[in-house]
XYZ file of C-alpha atoms in Angstrom:
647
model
C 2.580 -25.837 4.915
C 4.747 -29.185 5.033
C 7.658 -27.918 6.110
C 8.403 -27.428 9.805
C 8.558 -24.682 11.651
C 12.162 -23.751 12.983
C 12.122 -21.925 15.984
C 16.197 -22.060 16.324
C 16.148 -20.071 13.143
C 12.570 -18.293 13.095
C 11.830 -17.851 16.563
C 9.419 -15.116 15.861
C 7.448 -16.748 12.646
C 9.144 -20.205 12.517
C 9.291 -20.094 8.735
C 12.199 -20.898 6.438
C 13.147 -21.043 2.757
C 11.581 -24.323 2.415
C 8.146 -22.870 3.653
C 8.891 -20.398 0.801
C 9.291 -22.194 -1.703
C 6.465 -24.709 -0.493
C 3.752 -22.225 -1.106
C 5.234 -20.820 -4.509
C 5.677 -24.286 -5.684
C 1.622 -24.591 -4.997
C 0.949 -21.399 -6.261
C 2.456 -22.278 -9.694
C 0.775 -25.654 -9.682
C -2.652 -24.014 -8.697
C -1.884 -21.489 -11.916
C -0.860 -24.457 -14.596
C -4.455 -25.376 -14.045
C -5.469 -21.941 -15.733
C -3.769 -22.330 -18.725
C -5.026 -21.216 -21.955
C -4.244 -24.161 -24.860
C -1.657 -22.560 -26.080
C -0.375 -21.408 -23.236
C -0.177 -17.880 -23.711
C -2.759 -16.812 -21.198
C -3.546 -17.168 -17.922
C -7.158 -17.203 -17.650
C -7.779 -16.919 -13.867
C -11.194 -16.977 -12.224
C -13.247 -13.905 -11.497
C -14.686 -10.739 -12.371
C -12.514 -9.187 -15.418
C -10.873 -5.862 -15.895
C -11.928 -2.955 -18.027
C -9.613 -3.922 -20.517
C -10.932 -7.195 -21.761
C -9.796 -10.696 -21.205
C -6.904 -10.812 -23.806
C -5.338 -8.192 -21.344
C -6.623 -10.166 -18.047
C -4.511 -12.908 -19.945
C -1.556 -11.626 -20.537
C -1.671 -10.376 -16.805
C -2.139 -13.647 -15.079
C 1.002 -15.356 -17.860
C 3.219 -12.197 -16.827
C 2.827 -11.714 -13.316
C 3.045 -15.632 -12.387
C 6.030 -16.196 -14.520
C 7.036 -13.273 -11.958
C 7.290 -15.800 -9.300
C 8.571 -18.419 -11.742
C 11.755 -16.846 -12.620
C 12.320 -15.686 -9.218
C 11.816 -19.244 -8.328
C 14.343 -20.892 -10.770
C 17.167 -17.823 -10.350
C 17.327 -18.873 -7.014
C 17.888 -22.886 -7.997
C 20.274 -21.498 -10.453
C 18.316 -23.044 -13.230
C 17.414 -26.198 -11.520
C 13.649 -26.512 -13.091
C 12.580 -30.354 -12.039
C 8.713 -29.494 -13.521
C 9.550 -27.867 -16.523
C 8.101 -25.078 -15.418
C 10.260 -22.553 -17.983
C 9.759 -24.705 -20.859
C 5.844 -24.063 -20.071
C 6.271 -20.644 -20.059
C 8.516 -20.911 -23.658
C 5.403 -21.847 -25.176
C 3.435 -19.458 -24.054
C 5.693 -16.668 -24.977
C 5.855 -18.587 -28.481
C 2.027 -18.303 -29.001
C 1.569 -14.576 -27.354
C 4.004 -13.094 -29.333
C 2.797 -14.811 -32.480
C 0.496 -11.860 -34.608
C -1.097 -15.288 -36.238
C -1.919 -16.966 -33.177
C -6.059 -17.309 -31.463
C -3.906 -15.768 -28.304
C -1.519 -13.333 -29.774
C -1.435 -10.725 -26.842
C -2.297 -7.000 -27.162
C 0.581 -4.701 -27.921
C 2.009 -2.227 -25.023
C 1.574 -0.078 -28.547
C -2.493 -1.014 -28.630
C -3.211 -1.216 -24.909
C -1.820 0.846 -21.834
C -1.791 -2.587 -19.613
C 0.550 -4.289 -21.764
C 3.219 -2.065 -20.733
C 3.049 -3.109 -17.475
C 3.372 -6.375 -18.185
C 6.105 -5.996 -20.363
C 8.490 -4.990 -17.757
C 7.645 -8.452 -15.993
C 8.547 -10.478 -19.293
C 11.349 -8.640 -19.739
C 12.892 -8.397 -16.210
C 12.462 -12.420 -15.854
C 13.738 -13.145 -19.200
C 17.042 -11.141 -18.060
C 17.517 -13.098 -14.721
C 16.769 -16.711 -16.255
C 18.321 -15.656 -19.219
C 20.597 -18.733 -19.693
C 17.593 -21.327 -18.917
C 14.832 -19.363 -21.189
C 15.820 -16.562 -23.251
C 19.009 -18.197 -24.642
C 17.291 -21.552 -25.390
C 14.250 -20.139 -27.501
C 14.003 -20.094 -31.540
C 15.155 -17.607 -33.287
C 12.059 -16.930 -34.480
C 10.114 -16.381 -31.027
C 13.243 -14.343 -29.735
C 12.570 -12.138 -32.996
C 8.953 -11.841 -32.425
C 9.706 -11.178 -28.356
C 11.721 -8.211 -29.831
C 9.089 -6.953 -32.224
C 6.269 -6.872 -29.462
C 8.521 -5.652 -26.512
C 9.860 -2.875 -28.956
C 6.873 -0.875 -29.809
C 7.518 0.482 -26.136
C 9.812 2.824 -27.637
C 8.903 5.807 -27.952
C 5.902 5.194 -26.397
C 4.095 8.056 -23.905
C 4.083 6.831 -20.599
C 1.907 8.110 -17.271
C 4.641 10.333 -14.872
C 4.242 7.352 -11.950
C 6.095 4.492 -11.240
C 4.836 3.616 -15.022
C 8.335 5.252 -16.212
C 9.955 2.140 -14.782
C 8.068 -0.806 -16.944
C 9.820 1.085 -20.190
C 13.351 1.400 -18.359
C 13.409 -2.311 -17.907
C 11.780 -3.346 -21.410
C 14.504 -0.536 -23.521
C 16.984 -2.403 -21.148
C 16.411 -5.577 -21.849
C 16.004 -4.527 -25.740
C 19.341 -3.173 -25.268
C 21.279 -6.320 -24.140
C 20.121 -8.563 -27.133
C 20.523 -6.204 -29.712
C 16.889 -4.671 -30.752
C 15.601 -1.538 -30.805
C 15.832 1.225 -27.765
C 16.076 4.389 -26.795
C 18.858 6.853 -24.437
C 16.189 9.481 -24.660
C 13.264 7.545 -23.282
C 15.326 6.169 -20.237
C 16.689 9.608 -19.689
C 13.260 11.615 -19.595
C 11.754 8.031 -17.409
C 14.976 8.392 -14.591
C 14.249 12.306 -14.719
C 10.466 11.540 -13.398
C 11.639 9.272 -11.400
C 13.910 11.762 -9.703
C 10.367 14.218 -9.680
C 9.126 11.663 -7.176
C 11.527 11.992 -4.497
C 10.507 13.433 -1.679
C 12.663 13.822 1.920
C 13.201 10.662 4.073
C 13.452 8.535 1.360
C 9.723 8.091 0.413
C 8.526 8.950 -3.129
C 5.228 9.855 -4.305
C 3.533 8.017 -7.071
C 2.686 10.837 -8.902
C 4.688 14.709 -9.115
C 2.070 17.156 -8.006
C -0.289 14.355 -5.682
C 0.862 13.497 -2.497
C -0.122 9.935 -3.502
C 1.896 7.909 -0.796
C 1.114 4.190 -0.402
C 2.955 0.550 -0.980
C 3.843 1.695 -4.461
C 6.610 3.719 -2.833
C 8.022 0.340 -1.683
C 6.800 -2.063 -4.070
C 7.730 -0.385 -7.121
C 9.504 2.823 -6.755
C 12.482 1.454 -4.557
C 11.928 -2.270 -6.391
C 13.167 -0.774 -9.896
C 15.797 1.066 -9.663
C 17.985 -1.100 -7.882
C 17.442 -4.237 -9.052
C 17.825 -3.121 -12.938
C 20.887 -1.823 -11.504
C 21.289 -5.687 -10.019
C 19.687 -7.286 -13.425
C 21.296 -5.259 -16.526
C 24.898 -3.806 -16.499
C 24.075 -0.272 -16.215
C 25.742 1.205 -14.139
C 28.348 3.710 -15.261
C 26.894 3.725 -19.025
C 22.630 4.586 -18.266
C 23.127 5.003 -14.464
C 25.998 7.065 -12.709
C 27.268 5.218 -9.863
C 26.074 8.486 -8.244
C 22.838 8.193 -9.002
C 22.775 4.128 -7.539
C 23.991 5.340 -4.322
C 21.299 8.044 -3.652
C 19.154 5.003 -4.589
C 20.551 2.988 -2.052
C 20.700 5.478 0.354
C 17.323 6.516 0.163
C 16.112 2.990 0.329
C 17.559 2.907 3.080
C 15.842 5.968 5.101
C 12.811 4.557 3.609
C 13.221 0.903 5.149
C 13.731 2.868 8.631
C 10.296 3.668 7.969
C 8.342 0.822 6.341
C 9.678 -1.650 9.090
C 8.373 0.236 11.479
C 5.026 0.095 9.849
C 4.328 -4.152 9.863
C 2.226 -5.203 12.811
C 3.215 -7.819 14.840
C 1.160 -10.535 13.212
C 2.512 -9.775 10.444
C -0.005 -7.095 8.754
C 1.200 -4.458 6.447
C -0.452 -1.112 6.908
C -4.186 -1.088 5.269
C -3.943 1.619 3.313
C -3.625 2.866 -0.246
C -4.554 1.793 -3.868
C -4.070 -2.170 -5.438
C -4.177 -3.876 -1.683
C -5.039 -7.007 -3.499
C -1.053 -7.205 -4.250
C -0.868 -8.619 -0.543
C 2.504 -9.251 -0.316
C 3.924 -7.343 -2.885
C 4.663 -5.136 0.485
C 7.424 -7.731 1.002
C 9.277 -6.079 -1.750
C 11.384 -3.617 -0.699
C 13.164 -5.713 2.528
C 13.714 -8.613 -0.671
C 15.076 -5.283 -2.729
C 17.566 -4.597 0.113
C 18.389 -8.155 0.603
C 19.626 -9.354 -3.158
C 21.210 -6.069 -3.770
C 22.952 -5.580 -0.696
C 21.489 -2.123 0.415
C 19.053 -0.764 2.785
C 21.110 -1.016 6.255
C 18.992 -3.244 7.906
C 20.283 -6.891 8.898
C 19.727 -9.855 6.971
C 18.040 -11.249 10.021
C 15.017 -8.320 10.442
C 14.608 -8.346 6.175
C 13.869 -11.707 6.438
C 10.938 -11.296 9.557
C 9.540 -8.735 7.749
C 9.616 -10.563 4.771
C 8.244 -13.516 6.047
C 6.016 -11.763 8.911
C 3.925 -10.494 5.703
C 3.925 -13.850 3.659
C 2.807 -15.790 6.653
C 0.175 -13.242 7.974
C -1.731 -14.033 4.443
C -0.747 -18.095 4.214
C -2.479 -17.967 7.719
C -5.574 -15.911 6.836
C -6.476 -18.239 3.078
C -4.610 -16.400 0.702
C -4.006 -18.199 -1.156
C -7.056 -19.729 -1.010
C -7.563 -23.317 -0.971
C -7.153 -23.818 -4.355
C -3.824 -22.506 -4.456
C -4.994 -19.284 -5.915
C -4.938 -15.441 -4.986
C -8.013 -13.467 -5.491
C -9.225 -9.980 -5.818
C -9.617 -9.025 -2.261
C -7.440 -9.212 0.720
C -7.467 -12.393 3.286
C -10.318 -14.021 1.086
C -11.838 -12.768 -2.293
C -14.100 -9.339 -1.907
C -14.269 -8.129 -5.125
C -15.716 -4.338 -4.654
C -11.507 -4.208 -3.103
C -10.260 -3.817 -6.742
C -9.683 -0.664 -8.657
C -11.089 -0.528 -12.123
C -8.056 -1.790 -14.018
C -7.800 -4.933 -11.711
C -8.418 -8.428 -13.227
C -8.459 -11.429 -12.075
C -4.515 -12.348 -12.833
C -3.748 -8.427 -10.522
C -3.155 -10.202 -7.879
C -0.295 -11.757 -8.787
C 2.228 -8.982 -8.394
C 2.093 -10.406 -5.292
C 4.829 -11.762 -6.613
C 6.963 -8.793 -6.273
C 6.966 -9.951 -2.340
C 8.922 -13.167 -3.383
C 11.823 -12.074 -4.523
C 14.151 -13.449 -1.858
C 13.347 -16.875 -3.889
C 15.835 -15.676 -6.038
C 18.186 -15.787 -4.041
C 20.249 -19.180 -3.288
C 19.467 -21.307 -0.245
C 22.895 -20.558 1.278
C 22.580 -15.860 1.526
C 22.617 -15.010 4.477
C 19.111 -13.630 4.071
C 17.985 -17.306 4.449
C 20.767 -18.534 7.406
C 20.489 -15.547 9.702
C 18.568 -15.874 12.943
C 15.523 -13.701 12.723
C 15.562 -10.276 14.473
C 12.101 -9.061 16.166
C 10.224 -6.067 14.266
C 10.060 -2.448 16.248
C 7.009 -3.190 17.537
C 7.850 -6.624 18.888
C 10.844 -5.119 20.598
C 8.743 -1.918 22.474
C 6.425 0.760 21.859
C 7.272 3.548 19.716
C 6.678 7.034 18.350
C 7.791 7.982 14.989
C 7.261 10.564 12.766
C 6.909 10.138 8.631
C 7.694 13.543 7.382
C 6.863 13.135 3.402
C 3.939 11.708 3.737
C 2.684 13.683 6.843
C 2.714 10.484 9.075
C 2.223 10.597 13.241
C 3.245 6.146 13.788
C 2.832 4.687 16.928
C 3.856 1.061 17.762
C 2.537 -0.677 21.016
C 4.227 -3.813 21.710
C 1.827 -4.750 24.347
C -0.808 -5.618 21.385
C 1.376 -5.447 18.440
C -0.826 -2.767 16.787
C 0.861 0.321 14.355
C -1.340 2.961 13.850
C -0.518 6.068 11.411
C -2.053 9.556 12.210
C -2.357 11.301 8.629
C -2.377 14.678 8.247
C -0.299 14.596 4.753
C -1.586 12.207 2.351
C -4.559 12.563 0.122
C -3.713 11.309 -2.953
C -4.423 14.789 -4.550
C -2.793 18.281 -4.445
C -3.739 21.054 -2.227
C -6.661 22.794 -3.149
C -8.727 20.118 -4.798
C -11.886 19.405 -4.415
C -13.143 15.995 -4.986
C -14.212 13.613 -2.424
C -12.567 12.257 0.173
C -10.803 8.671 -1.062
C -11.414 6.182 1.652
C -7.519 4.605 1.512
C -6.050 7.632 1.223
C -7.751 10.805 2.841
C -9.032 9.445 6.252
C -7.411 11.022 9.548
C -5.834 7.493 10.723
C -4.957 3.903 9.141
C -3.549 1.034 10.877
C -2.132 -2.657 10.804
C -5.756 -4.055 12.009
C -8.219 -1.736 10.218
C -9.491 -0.887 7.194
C -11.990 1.943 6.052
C -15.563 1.158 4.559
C -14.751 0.474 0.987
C -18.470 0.569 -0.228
C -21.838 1.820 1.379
C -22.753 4.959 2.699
C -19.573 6.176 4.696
C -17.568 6.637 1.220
C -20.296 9.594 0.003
C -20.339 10.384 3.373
C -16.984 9.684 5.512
C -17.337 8.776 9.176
C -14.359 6.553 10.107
C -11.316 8.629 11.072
C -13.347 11.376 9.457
C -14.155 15.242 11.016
C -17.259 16.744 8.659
C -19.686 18.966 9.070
C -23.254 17.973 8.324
C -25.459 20.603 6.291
C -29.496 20.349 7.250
C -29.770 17.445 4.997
C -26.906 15.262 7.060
C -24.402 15.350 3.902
C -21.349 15.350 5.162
C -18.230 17.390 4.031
C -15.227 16.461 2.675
C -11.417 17.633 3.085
C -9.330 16.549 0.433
C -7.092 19.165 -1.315
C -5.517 20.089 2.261
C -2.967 21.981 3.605
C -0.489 20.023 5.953
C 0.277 22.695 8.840
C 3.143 20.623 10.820
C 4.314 17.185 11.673
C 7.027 17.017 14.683
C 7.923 15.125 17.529
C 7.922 17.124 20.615
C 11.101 16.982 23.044
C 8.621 14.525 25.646
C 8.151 12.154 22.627
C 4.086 13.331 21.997
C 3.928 13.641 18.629
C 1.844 16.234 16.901
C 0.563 17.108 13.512
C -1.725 19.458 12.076
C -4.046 20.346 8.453
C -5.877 22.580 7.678
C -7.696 23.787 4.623
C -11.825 25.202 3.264
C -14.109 21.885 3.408
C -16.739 21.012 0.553
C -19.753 19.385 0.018
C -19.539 17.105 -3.228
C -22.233 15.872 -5.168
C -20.314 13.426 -7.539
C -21.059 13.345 -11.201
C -22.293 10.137 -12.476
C -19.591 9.311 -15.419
C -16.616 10.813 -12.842
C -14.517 7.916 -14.413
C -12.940 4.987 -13.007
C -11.522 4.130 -9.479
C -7.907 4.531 -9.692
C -7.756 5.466 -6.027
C -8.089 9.018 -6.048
C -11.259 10.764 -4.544
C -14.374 11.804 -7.739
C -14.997 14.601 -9.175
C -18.674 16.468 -8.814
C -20.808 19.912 -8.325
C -18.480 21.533 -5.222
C -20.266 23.333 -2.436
C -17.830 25.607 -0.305
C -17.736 25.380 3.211
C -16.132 27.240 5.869
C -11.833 26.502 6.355
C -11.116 23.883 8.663
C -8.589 23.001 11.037
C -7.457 19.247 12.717
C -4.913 18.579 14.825
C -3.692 15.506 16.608
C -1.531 14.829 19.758
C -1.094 10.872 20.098
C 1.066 9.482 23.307
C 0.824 5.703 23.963
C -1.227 5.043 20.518
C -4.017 7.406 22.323
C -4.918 10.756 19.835
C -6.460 13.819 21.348
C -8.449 15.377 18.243
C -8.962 19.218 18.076
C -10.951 20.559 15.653
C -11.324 24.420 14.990
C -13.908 25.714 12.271
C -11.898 29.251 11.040
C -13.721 32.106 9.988
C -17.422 30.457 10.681
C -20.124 32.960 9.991
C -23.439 32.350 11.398
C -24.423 29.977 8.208
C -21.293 27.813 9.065
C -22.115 27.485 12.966
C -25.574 26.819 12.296
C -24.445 23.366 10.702
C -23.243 20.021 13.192
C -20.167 18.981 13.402
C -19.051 15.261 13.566
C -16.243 13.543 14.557
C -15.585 9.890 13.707
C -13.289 6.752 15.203
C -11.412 4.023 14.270
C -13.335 1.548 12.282
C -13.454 -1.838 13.533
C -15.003 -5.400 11.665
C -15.775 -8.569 12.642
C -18.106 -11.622 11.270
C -20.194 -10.990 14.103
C -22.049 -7.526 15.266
C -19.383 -5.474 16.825
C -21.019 -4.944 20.646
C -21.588 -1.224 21.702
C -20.555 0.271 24.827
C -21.964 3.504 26.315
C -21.401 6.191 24.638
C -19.169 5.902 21.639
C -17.479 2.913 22.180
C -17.534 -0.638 19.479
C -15.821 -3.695 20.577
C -14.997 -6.419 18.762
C -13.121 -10.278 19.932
C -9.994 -8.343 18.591
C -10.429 -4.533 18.609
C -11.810 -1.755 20.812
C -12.683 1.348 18.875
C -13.606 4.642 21.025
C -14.221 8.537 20.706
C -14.350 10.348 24.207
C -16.099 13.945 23.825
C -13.451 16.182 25.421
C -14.965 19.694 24.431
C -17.557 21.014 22.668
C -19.852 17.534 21.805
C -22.725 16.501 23.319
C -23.967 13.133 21.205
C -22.111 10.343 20.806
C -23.104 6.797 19.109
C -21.553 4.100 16.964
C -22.536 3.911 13.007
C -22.912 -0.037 12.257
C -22.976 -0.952 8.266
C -22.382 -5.010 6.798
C -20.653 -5.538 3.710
C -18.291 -2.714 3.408
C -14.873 -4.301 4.380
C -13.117 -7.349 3.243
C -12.057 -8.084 7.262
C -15.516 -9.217 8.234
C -18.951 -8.906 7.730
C -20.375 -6.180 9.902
C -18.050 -2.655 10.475
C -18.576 -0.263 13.431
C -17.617 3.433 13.727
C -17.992 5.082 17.348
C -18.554 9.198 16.763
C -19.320 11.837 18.519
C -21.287 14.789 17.395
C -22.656 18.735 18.146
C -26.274 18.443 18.572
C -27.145 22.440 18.042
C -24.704 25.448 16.410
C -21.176 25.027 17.048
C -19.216 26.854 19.656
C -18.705 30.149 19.337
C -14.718 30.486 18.972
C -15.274 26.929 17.032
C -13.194 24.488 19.169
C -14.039 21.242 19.440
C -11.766 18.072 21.113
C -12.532 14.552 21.500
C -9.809 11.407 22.476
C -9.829 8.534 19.968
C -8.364 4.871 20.781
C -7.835 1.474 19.404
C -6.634 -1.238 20.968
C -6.802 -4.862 21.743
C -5.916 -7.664 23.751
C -6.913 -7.980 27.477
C -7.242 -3.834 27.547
C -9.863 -3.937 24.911
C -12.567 -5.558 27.525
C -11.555 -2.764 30.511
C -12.065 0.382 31.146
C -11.467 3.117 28.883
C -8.704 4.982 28.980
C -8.277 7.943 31.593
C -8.856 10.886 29.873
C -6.497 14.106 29.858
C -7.089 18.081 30.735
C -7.758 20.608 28.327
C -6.841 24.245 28.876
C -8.203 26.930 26.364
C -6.967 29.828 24.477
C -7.529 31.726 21.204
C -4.648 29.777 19.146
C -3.213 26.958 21.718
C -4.666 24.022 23.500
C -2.595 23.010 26.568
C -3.024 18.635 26.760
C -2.415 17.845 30.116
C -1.559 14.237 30.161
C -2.225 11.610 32.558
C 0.896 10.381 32.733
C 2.012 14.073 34.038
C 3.327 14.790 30.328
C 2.155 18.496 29.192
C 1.552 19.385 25.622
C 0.927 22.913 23.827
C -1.025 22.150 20.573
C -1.062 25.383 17.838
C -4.678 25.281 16.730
């Protein structure tokens, strides 16, 4: 970056608008170079989407012009490169039916509709500089192919939203729309809300994850903010409860940015980066969300700069499919090589002017930069703990599988492990995804396949009056042999021939960012205690082999990952696969395992930690007391704390 770093303003990143709009103006230029000769795609390098490269496209021409318009609302129309005008011809050639790159119909293709809502939404906030200066003729083609939305079935996820925003737009230059499509779309939207303000991308999943943020709370404000909708399609009612659970949900999501700037690794389309930006940009230009301008803007720019610093974009000015640098096996099957680019989304605070106080306020330190902290996510079935001695966040799940209870698929790796954090990720390919061991508790039938636990019941997530937080599932495990045509990766766990295994039961206790891990197998007859029982760590990658300790410890120049058998275990040792995470080259699980038939009343407790720094080379951690009954485990703590865990 050219600009310099303001410490007066920034003292905790140094960055200001000008190193925003530094890096957009590159990623733009780095994107003109991809131009199709008419202009109407985008054609980005690498590996294309299931839907073909007209669709890959039209992605990379919608989702940069994105960060285009948000670029010139912000200058008020001030466009020195002729970057709009660019753009004109584009939408000139894409909307042409006679033109070598007229673009696929939201009416033909699913993917169009998504990036419909992108054309639409930026031709509504440049609308002076762009809309209002085309022909007559492209404006009436721009209706024609934005208007076969209507009426147009739509998946019950944040989907609902592109249509809003295209029957919106429609709607303020006279074509074609329809009441009844935005009412039935705002009616699933309200399906999605769920307590604290967090919504589920999906009604009957529990499919939390940045879409919550970077879509669900995106939309609905700013087309109140964009379109004049409210008191005609949107009760001023119904934009408060917005607001207001924005709000709750910013409570939340701030707490969950490391201190370097890392969103949490976890969920579907990570390749969006930044997109997790969104929601503190949402807040900022539509003056909601309760937090100060000051703490949006760290967040904001915390995330942006965590990625600028790690080479995305990559030298070439471009994002690609993966996360700090390209790794393709990241993407989901409807990923193409212009995806990346609702990054985007994160930008938004380029539209507004130099002079918001979003821009002239003196940054305020995230949660975990001002002390440690204990939190507890109740929708989403989330134990978050924040050390400011390391700057880590770690999230305990015992509520999110991106599935409903009682299914029976496999296990997805960003969605159904037992913890996820700021500085991890799970092994996205090799053997661990058939056959989870990161954050994972299975049992392991004769052959070594390993269970899986998806389709859950959460049990309880609370914060106990000494601040230990504790959460509990619970629910029959399954061995899944996955069918070969299961269909593509969306993010949810596949399909296959179920084998039943015995119920299950986890619980955590974390205090200080360290998790005590019970495990009781219900109901086990002697077939069920005949079979091992495994229990697996944080997950931690590095270019170079993690080093092992003794017993189940891996240790990394950043990260120490261990699993300290408690009760009931009597192996330990560390699982070591390369190639399986974008963060490095070589991934290391620590575990701990029963070597014969389980215990007899089927309790089983181990202590898991990650941490880094100066710690990360010491000892381990001193481990707590465990006293045993039928249904309660009694933590003493070593800090003199004393916890009763239901179990």
């Amino acid at each position: 970056m050219t600009a310099p770093a303001d410490r007066a303003l920034s003292p905790h990143t140094g960055w200001t608008r000008a190193h925003w709009t530094g890096l957009a103006d590159r990623m733009l230029a780095a994107v003109d170079r991809h131009r199709s000769p008419l202009g109407a795609r985008v054609d980005l390098p690498g590996p294309p989407s299931r839907y073909g490269p007209a669709s890959d496209g039209l992605e990379g021409f919608a989702r940069s012009l994105l960060l285009a318009g948000f670029r010139i609302a912000g200058e008020r129309g001030a466009d020195p490169t002729g970057l709009l005008e660019r753009y004109a011809t584009g939408l000139a050639a894409g909307t042409d039916p006679a033109s070598p790159e007229a673009w696929p119909r939201p009416d033909e293709l699913g993917q169009a509709k998504v990036e419909a809502a992108s054309l639409a939404l930026i031709l509504q906030l440049t609308r002076p500089w762009l809309w209002d200066r085309l022909d007559d003729r492209v404006r009436q083609r721009t209706v024609d192919w934005l208007s076969t939305v209507v009426g147009q079935p739509y998946p019950p996820i944040n989907w609902v939203w592109f249509r809003i925003v295209v029957e919106s737009f429609l709607r303020e230059v006279g074509g074609p729309w329809s009441p009844t499509d935005i009412e039935a779309d705002l009616a699933v939207h309200a399906s999605l809300r769920r307590p604290g303000g967090w919504l589920s991308d999906g009604a009957d999943q529990r499919a939390y994850d940045h879409y919550t943020g970077w879509a669900l709370h995106l939309y609905p404000l700013l087309w109140t903010h964009a379109f004049p909708v409210t008191g005609t399609l949107c009760p001023p009612e119904l934009r408060r409860t917005w607001a207001e659970d924005l709000a709750r949900y910013l409570q939340d999501a701030v707490h969950l940015i490391g201190a370097d700037g890392s969103p949490l690794l976890q969920g579907r389309s990570l390749i969006y980066r930044f997109a997790a930006a969104a929601p503190f940009w949402t807040a900022a230009l539509t003056g909601t969300g309760g937090l100060p301008p000051g703490l949006l803007r760290r967040a904001a720019s915390g995330v942006l700069r965590h990625f600028a610093d790690h080479g995305a974009p990559d030298r070439a000015g471009l994002l690609t499919l993966g996360w700090h640098h390209a790794w393709p096996p990241m993407r989901q099957a409807y990923s193409g090589p212009g995806s990346p680019y609702w990054a985007a989304k994160g930008m938004l605070g380029l539209a507004l002017p130099a002079d918001h106080p979003v821009w002239t306020a003196t940054e305020r330190p995230l949660p975990v930069e001002e002390g440690d902290f204990a939190r507890v996510i109740e929708a989403p079935g989330w134990l978050v703990s924040g050390r400011r001695r390391d700057g880590l966040v770690t999230v305990v799940n015992h509520g999110t599988d991106h599935a409903a209870p009682g299914d029976t698929v496999t296990d997805a790796p960003l969605y159904a492990r037992l913890g996820y954090s700021t500085a991890t990720l799970p092994p996205l390919t090799g053997t661990s995804v058939e056959a989870p061991v990161d954050n994972a508790v299975v049992l392991l039938d004769g052959a070594g396949r390993a269970t899986h636990r998806t389709g859950f019941t959460t049990r309880y997530a609370r914060r106990e009056p000494d601040g230990v937080l504790l959460a509990a599932s619970a629910g029959p495990v399954h061995w899944v042999d996955p069918a070969p045509d299961a269909g593509p990766d969306h993010g949810s766990g596949r399909a296959g021939r179920i084998t039943r295994g015995p119920r299950l039961t986890v619980a955590s206790a974390l205090n200080g960012g360290v998790e005590v891990r019970l495990v009781r197998v219900e109901r086990a007859g002697p077939r069920a205690l005949a079979h091992r029982l495994r229990l697996g760590g944080w997950p931690v990658t590095a270019s170079d082999r993690p080093r092992t300790g003794p017993g189940a410890t891996a240790r990394t120049d950043r990260l120490r990952s261990s699993v300290h058998p408690l009760l009931g275990f009597d192996r330990t040792g560390v699982w070591l696969e390369p190639d399986v995470s974008p963060l490095g080259t070589w991934t290391a699980v620590p575990w701990v395992a029963t070597v014969g038939a389980l215990p007899a009343g089927g309790l089983l407790a181990a202590l898991t930690v990650l941490d880094r720094g100066p710690r990360s080379a010491g000892a381990p951690p001193e481990v707590p007391r465990l006293d045993v009954d039928d249904r309660t485990v009694v933590i003493d703590w070593p800090d003199g704390r004393r916890t009763e865990v239901p179990i």
